[in-house]
Coordinates of C-alpha atoms in Angstrom, one line a residue:
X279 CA 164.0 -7.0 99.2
X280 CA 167.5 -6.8 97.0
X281 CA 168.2 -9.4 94.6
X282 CA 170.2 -11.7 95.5
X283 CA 174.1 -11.9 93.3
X284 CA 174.1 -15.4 91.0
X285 CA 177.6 -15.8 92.6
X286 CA 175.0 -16.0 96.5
X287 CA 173.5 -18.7 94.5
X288 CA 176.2 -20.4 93.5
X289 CA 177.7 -20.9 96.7
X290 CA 174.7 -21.6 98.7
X291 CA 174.0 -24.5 95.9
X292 CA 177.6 -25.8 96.5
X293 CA 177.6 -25.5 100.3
X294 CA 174.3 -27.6 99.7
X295 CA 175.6 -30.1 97.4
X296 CA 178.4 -30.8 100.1
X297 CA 176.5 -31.3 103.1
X298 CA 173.9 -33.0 101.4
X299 CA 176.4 -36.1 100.8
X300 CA 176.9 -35.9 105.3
X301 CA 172.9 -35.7 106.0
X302 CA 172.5 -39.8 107.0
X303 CA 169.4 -39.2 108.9
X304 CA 165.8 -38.5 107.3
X305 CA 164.9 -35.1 109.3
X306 CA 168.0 -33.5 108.4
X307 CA 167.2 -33.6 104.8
X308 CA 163.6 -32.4 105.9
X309 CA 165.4 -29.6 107.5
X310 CA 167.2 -29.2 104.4
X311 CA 164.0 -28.9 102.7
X312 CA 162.5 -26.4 104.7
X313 CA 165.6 -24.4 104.1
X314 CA 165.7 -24.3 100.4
X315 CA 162.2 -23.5 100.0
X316 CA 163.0 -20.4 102.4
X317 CA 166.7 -19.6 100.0
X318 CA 163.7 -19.6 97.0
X319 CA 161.3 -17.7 98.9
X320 CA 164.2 -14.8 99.6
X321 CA 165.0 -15.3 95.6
X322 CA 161.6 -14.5 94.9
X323 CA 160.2 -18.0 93.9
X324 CA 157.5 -18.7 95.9
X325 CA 155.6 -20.4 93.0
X326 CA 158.3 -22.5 92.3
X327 CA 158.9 -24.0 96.2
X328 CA 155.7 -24.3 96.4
X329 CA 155.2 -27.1 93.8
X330 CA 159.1 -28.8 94.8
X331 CA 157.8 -29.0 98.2
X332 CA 154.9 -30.2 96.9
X333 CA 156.2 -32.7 94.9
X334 CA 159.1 -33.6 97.7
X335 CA 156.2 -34.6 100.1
X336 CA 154.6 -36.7 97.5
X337 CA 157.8 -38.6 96.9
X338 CA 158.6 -39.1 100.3
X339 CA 154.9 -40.0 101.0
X340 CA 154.9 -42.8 98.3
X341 CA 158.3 -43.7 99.6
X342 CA 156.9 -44.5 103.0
X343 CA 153.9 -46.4 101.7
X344 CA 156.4 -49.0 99.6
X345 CA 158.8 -49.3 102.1
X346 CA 156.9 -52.3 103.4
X347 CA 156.5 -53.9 100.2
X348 CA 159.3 -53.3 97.3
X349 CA 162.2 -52.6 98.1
X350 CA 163.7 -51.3 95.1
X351 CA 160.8 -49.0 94.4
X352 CA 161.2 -47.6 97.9
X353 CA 165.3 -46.9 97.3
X354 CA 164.4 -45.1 93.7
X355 CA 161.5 -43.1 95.6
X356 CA 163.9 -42.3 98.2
X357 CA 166.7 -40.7 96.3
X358 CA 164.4 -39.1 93.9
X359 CA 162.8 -37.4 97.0
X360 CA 166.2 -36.7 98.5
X361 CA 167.6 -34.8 95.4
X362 CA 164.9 -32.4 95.4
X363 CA 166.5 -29.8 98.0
X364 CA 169.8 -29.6 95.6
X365 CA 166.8 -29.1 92.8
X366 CA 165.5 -26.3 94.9
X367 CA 168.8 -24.4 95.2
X368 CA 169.9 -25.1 91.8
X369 CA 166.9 -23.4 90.9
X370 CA 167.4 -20.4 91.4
X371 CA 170.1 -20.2 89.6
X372 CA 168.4 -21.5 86.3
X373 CA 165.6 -18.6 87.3
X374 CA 168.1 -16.1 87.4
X375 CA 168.6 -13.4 84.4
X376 CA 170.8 -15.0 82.0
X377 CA 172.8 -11.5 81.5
X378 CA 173.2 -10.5 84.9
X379 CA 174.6 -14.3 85.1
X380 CA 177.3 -13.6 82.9
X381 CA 178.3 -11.1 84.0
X382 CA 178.3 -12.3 87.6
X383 CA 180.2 -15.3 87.1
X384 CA 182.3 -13.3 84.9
X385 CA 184.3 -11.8 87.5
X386 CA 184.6 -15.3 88.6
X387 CA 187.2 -16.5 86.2
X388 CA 184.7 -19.1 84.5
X389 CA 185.9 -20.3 81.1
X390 CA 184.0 -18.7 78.4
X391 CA 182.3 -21.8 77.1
X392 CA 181.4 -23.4 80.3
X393 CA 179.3 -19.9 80.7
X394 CA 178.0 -19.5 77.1
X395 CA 176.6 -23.2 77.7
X396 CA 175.0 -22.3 81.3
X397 CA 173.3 -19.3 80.0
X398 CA 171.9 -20.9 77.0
X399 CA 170.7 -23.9 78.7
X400 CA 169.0 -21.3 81.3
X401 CA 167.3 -20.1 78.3
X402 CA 166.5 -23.5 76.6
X403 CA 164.2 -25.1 79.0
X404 CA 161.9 -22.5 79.9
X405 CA 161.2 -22.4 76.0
X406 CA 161.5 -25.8 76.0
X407 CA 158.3 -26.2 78.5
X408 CA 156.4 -23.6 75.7
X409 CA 157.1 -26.1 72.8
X410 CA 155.7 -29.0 75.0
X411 CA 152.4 -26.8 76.3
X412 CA 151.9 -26.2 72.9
X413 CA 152.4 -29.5 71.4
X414 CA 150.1 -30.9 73.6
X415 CA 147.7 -28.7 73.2
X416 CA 148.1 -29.2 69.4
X417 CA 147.1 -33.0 70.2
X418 CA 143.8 -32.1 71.8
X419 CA 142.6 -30.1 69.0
X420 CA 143.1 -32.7 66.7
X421 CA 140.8 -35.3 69.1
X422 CA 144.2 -37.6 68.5
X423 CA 143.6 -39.3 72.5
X424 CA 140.2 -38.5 73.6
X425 CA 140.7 -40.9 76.5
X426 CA 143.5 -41.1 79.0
X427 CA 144.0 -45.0 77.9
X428 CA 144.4 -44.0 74.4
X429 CA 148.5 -42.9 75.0
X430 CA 149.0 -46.8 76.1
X431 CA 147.1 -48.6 73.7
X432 CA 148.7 -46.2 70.8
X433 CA 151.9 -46.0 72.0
X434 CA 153.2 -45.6 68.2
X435 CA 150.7 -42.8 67.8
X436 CA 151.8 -40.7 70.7
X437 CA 155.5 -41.1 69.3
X438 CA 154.4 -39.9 66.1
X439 CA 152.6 -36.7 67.3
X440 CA 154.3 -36.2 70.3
X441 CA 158.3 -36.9 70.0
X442 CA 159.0 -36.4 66.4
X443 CA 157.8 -32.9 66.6
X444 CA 159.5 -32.2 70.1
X445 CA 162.3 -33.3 68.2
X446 CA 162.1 -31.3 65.7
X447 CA 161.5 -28.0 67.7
X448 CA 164.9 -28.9 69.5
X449 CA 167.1 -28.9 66.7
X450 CA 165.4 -25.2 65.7
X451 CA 165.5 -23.9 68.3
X452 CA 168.8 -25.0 69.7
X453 CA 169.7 -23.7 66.1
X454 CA 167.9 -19.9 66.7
X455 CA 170.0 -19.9 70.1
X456 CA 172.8 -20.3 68.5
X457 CA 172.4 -17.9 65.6
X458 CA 171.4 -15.4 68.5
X459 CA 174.7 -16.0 71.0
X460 CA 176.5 -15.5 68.2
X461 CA 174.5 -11.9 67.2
X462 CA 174.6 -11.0 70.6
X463 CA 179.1 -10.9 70.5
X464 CA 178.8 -14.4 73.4
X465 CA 181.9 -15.6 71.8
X466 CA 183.7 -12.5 71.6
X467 CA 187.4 -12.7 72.4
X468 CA 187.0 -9.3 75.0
X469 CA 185.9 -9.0 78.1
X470 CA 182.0 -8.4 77.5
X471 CA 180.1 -5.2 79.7
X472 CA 177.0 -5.1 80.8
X473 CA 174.6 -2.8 82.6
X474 CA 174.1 -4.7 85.9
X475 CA 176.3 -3.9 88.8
X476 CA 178.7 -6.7 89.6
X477 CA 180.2 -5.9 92.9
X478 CA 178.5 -8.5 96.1
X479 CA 177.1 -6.7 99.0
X480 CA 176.7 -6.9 102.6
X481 CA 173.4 -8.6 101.7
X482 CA 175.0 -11.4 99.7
X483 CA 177.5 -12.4 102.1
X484 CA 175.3 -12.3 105.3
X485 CA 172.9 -14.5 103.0
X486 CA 175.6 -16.8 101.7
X487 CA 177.1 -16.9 105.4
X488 CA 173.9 -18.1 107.6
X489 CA 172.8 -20.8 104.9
X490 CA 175.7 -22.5 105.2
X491 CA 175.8 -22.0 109.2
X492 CA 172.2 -23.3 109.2
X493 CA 173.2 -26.5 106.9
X494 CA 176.0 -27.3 109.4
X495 CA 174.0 -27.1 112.3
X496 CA 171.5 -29.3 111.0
X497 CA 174.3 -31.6 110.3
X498 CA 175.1 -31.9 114.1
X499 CA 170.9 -32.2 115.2
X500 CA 170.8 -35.5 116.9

């Protein structure tokens, strides 16, 4: 199956972002749902609809069970569980090869900064998720909280061993990324090349065109 252009994703994630602010009712944004996780299945991110889907059903699930009782916990559930189809689309976009990005949205007119910032950010958090793995892992080894009580009855602890380092594994490597946009030319006044193809196909705009038919015909499901 062909990869689908970052400018595909950007547009299905905006069509999405629109009619998400229509859906009233609670089986269109089920429907919606369903659809993302197909838009990441065709992106090739199975792994990753499989745990939002996951983790959208748990929401909605806990959502349902407070309904009769709080309120407030129920409305915070709620929109939690209804953001996670924008998170779905948005995703793969993040998952998407920072270069080929560029040089996608390139062609697009973006501003230069707004696009230095989107591709570094796509390459901060996945690093980001490294530093935490490792951190924590760092934590068991030295037998710091043997016991899952141990993070609330320590709570100074855990900020000593957990944030302060996160911290400071931030500010490096927000620093490396830096150093390496600007050894890389991102800031360069020209036009940048690159080596992948930047023209859409038929494949992008058929893809583009029956996501968003499909979100406005769930709009008008009764």
């Amino acid at each position: 199956m062909r990869n689908l252009d970052p400018r595909t994703h950007l547009a299905v994630t905006l069509c999405a972002a629109v009619v998400w602010f229509l859906y009233e009712r609670l089986g269109q944004m089920h429907l919606l749902c369903l659809l993302a996780s197909c838009y990441l299945w065709q992106a090739k991110e199975v792994r990753t609809a499989e745990r939002l889907c996951l983790f959208y059903c748990i929401l909605q699930a806990l959502s349902l069970l407070c309904a009769p009782h709080t309120a407030l916990l129920y409305v915070i559930l709620h929109t939690f569980a209804r953001s996670i189809p924008l998170v779905m689309f948005a995703a793969a976009i993040a998952t998407s090869n920072p270069s080929r990005l560029m040089a996608s949205w390139q062609n697009l007119r973006v501003p230069k900064p707004v696009l230095i910032m989107l591709c570094m950010m796509i390459r901060f958090f996945p690093v980001l998720r490294k530093e935490m793995a490792s951190i924590r892992q760092g934590i068991r080894a030295r037998g710091l909280f043997p016991h899952w009580y141990d993070y609330l009855r320590r709570p100074v602890t855990v900020y000593e061993s957990f944030f302060v380092p996160f911290t400071v594994r931030c500010l490096k490597l927000s620093a490396e990324l830096g150093a390496t946009a600007e050894l890389r030319g991102l800031d360069a006044p020209t036009e940048r090349s690159s080596l992948y193809a930047a023209p859409l196909s038929v494949y992008d705009y058929l893809t583009a065109g029956l996501y968003a038919a499909a979100m406005l015909c769930i709009l008008f499901i009764d």
